[in-house]
Short mmCIF file of C-alpha atoms in Angstrom, two decimals:
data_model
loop_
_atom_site.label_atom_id
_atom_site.label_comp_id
_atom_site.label_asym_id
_atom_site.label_seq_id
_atom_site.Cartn_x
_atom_site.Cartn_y
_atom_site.Cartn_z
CA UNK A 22 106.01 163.88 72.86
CA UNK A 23 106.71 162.01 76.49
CA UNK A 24 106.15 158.19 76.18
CA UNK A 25 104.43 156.69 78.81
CA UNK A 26 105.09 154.37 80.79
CA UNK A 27 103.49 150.86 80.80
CA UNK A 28 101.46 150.47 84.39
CA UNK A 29 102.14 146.15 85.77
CA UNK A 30 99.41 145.23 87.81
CA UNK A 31 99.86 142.94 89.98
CA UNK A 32 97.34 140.90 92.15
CA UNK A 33 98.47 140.80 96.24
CA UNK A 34 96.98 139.15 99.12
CA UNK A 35 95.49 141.91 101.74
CA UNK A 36 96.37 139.20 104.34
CA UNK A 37 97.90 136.00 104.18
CA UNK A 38 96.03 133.33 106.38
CA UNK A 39 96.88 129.42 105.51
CA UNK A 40 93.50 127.52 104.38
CA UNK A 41 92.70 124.85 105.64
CA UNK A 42 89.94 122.04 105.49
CA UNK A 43 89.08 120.50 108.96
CA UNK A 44 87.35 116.93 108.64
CA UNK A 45 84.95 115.45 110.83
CA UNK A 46 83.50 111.87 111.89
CA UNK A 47 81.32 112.76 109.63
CA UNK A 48 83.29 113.23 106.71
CA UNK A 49 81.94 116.94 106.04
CA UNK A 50 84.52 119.32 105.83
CA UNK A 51 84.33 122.74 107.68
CA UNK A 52 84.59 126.07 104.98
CA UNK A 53 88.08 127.07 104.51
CA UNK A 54 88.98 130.60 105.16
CA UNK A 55 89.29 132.63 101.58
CA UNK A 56 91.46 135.73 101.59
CA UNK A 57 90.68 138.60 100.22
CA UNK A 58 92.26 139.75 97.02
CA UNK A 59 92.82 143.81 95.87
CA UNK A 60 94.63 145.10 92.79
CA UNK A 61 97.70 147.20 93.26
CA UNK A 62 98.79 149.51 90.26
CA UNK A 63 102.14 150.44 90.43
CA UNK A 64 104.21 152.38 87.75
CA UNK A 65 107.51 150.93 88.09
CA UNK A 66 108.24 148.45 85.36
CA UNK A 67 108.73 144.59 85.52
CA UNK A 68 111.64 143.24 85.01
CA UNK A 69 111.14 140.20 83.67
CA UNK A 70 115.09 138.77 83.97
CA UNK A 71 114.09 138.66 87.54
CA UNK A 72 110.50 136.82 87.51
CA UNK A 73 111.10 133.17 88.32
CA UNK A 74 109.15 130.41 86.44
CA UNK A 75 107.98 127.01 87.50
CA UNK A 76 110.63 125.26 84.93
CA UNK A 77 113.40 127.63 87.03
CA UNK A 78 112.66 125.52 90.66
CA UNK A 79 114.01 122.73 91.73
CA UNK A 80 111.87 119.39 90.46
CA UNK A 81 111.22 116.60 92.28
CA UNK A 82 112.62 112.73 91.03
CA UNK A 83 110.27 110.08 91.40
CA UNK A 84 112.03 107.07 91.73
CA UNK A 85 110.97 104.45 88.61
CA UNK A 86 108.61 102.63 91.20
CA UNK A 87 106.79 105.55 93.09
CA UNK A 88 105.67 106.62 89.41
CA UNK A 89 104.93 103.17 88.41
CA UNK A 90 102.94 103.19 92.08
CA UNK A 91 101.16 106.76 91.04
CA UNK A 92 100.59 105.63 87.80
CA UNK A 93 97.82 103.44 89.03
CA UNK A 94 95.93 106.01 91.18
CA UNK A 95 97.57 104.94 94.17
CA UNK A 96 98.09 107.75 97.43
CA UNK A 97 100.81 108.50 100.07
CA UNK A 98 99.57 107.59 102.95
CA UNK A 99 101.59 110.64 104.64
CA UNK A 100 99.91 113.25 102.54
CA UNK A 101 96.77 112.11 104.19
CA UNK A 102 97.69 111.33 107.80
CA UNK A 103 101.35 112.38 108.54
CA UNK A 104 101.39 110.97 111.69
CA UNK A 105 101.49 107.61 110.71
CA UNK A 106 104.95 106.71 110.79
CA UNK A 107 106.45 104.73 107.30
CA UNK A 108 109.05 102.31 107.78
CA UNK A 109 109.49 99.91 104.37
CA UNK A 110 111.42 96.95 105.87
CA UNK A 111 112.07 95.80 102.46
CA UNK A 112 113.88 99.26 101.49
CA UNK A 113 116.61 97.70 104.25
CA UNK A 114 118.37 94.99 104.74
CA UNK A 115 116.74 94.43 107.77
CA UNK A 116 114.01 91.88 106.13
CA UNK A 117 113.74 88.12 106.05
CA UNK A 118 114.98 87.93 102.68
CA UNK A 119 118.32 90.49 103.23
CA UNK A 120 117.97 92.27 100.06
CA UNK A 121 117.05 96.10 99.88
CA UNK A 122 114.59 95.50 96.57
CA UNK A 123 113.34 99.33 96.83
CA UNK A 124 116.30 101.75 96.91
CA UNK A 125 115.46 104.82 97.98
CA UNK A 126 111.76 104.34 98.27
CA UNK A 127 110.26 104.27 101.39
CA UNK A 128 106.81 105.43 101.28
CA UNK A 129 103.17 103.86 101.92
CA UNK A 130 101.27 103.80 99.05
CA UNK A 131 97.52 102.77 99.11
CA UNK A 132 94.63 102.53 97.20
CA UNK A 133 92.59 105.72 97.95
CA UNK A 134 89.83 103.95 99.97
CA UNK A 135 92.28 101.93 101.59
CA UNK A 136 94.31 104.45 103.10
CA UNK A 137 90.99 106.33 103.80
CA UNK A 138 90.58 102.74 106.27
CA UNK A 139 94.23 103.30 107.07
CA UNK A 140 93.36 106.38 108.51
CA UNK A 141 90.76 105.70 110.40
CA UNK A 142 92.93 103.10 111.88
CA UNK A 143 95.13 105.39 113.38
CA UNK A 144 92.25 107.78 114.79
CA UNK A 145 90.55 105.08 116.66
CA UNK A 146 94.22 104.13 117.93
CA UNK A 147 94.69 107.92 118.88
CA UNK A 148 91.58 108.77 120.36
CA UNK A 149 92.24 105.70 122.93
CA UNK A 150 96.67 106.31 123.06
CA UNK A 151 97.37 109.66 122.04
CA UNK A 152 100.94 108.73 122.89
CA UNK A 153 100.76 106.12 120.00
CA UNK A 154 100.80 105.73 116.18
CA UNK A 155 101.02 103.16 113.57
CA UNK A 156 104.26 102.44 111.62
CA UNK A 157 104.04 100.64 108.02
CA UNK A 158 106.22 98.10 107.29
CA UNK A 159 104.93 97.54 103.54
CA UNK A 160 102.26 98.37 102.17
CA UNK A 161 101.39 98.68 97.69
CA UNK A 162 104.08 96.47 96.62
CA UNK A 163 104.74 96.29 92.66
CA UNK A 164 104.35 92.83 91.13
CA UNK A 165 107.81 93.34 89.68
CA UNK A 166 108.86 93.78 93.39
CA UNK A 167 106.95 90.52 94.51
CA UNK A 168 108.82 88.56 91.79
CA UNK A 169 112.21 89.41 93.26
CA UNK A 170 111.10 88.56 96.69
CA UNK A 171 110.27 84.94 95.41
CA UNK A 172 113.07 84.71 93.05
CA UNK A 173 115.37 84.95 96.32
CA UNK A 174 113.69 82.63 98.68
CA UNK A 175 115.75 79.15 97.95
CA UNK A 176 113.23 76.52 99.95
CA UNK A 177 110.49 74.15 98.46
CA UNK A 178 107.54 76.02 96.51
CA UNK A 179 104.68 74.42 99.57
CA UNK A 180 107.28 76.44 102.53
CA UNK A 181 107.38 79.50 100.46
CA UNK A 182 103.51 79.99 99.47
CA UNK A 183 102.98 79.78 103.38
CA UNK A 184 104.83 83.41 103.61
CA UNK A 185 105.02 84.83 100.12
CA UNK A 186 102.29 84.54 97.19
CA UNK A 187 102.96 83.44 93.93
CA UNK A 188 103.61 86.75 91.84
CA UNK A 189 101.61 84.68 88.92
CA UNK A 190 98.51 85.06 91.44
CA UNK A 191 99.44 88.01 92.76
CA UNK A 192 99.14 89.47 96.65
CA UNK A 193 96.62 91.83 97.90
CA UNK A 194 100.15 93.80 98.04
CA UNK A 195 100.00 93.83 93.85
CA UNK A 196 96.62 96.07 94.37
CA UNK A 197 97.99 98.21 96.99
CA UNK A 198 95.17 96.63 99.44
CA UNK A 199 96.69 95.07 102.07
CA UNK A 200 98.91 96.71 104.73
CA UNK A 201 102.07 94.94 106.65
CA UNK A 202 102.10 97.23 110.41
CA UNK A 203 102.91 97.51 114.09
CA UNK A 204 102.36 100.20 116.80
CA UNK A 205 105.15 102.69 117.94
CA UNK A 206 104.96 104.88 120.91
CA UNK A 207 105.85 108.68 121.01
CA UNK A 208 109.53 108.06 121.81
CA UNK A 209 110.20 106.21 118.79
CA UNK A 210 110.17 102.67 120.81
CA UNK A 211 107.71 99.90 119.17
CA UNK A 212 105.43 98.20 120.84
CA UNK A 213 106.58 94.06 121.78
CA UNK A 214 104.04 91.50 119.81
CA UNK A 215 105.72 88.80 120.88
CA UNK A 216 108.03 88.49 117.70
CA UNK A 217 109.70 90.79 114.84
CA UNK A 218 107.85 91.72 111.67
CA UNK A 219 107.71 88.77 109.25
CA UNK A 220 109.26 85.79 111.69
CA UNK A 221 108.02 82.65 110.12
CA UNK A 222 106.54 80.06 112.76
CA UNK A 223 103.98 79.51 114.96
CA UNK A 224 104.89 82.35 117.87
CA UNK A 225 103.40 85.06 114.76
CA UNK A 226 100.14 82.86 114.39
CA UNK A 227 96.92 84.97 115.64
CA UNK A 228 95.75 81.54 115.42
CA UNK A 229 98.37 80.18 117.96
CA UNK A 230 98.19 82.88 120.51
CA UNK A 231 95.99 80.67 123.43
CA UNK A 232 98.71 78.39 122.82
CA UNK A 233 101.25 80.38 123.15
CA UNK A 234 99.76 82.22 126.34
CA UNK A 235 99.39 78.43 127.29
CA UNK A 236 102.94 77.49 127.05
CA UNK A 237 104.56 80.26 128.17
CA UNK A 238 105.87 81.83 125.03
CA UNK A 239 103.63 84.88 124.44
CA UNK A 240 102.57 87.01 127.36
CA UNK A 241 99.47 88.87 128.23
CA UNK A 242 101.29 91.97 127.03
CA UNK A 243 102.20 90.92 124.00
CA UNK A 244 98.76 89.43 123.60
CA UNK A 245 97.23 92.85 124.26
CA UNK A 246 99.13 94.97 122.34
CA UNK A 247 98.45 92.34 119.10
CA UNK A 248 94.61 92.94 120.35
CA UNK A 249 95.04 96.72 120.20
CA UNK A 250 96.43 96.50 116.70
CA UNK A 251 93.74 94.26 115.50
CA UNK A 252 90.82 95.88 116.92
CA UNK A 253 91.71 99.38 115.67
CA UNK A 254 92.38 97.78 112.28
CA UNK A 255 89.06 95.71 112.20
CA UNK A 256 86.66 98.56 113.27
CA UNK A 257 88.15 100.11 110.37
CA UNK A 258 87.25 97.45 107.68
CA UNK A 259 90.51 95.76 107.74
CA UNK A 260 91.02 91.72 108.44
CA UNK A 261 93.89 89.72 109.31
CA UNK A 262 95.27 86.78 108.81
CA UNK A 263 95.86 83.57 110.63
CA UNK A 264 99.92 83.31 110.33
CA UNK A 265 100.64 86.74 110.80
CA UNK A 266 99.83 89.53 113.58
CA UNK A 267 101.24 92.58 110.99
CA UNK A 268 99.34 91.70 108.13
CA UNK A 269 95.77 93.31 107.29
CA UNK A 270 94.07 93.31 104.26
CA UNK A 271 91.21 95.48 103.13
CA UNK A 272 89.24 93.24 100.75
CA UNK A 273 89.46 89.82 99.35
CA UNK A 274 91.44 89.14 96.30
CA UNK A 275 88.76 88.40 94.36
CA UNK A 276 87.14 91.71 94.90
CA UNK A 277 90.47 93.24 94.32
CA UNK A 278 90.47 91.90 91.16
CA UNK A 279 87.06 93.44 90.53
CA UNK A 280 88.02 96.71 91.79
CA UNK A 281 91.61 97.66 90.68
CA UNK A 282 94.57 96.61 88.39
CA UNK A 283 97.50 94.64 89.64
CA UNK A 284 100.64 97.26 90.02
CA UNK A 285 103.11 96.01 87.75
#
């Protein structure tokens, strides 16, 4: 008697189309397209030395922080808007303190609401530029992080709470709620506020700037392109500070405390 073979069915697409969701103002979300699906029979045998599993690709290495960073519910700011550039300063040497404390990592990490803010930022800043986008500088920063960074700061404790919180306190960074950013322009080139990120005197003080205008050290430029950056990020829920033009934060720390866990 003839032994029959064993039919493998197997499940194809009729036509491929990519699905995607398309967000309004709003926040409602258009219907993604849904492919149609048939059943093929076929009689040839699978072999299954040639079916590739998930454990056969390649897997991705977090780096120990990221997945500290995930851990506590926190998103990539680039898997929700990609055009927002990311630019860790403290993942170079390029920083006031001149120590790389993140290796490899170089992503901007937020709490989900706050890069929902983040965003919305960078719409309102698009819809008036196209031609620009915001670049992060830092953004969730680790507690473990934040001790380094005051650990290597050598002046009095009153000069180094001006620029750096106490990691005992913690910084709106710990939560992943508060954002360190500039604008860049479509050719890469960043726009001039007047200083660099994280220059320490009175030229960075939003506080200063009538001052400055006054005396000659900031000009009108300058002025308005800190203006841009503020008003996109404060139609957007965010609030700066007085001693910095960069920094934003997206709640105070005692609702932080409220709302989410300190990244250690």
């Amino acid at each position: 008697m003839a032994v029959l073979g064993i039919s493998a069915i197997i499940l194809v697409s009729s036509s491929f189309v990519a699905c995607n969701y398309f967000a309004y103002a709003d926040g409602s979300k258009a219907n993604a397209y849904v492919p149609s699906v048939k059943r093929v029979i076929t009689e040839t045998p699978v072999d299954s030395s040639q079916v590739t599993f998930a454990t056969d690709l390649p897997q991705v290495i977090l780096s120990e922080t990221e997945a500290s960073i995930i851990n506590y519910g926190l998103v990539d700011i680039q898997t929700i808007d990609s055009n927002i550039v990311v630019e860790l300063k403290y993942s170079t040497l390029d920083n006031f303190i001149g120590v790389d404390v993140y290796g490899d990592f170089n992503k901007c990490y937020l709490q989900p609401d706050v890069a929902e803010k983040l965003r919305c930022a960078q719409e309102l800043l698009r819809s008036r530029f196209p031609y620009y986008n915001l670049i992060v500088y830092d953004a969730a920063r680790p507690r473990s992080i934040q001790t380094i960074m005051w650990d290597t700061i050598n002046v009095p404790y009153y000069e180094k709470s001006k620029y750096l919180s106490d990691p005992k306190g913690g910084s709106l960074h710990n939560f992943g709620a508060a954002v360190d950013l500039s604008i860049i322009d479509k050719d890469g080139y960043v726009l001039d506020m007047g200083t660099p990120y994280d220059y320490f005197g009175e030229l960075a003080y939003p506080r200063e700037e009538d001052r400055m205008i006054y005396e000659g050290k900031l000009s009108y430029k300058q002025l308005l392109s800190r203006e841009l950056l503020r008003e996109v990020m404060e139609q957007s829920g965010f609030s700066g500070i007085t001693t910095e033009w960069w920094h934003f934060n997206s709640c105070s720390r005692k609702r932080a405390y409220q709302q989410y866990a300190i990244i250690e």
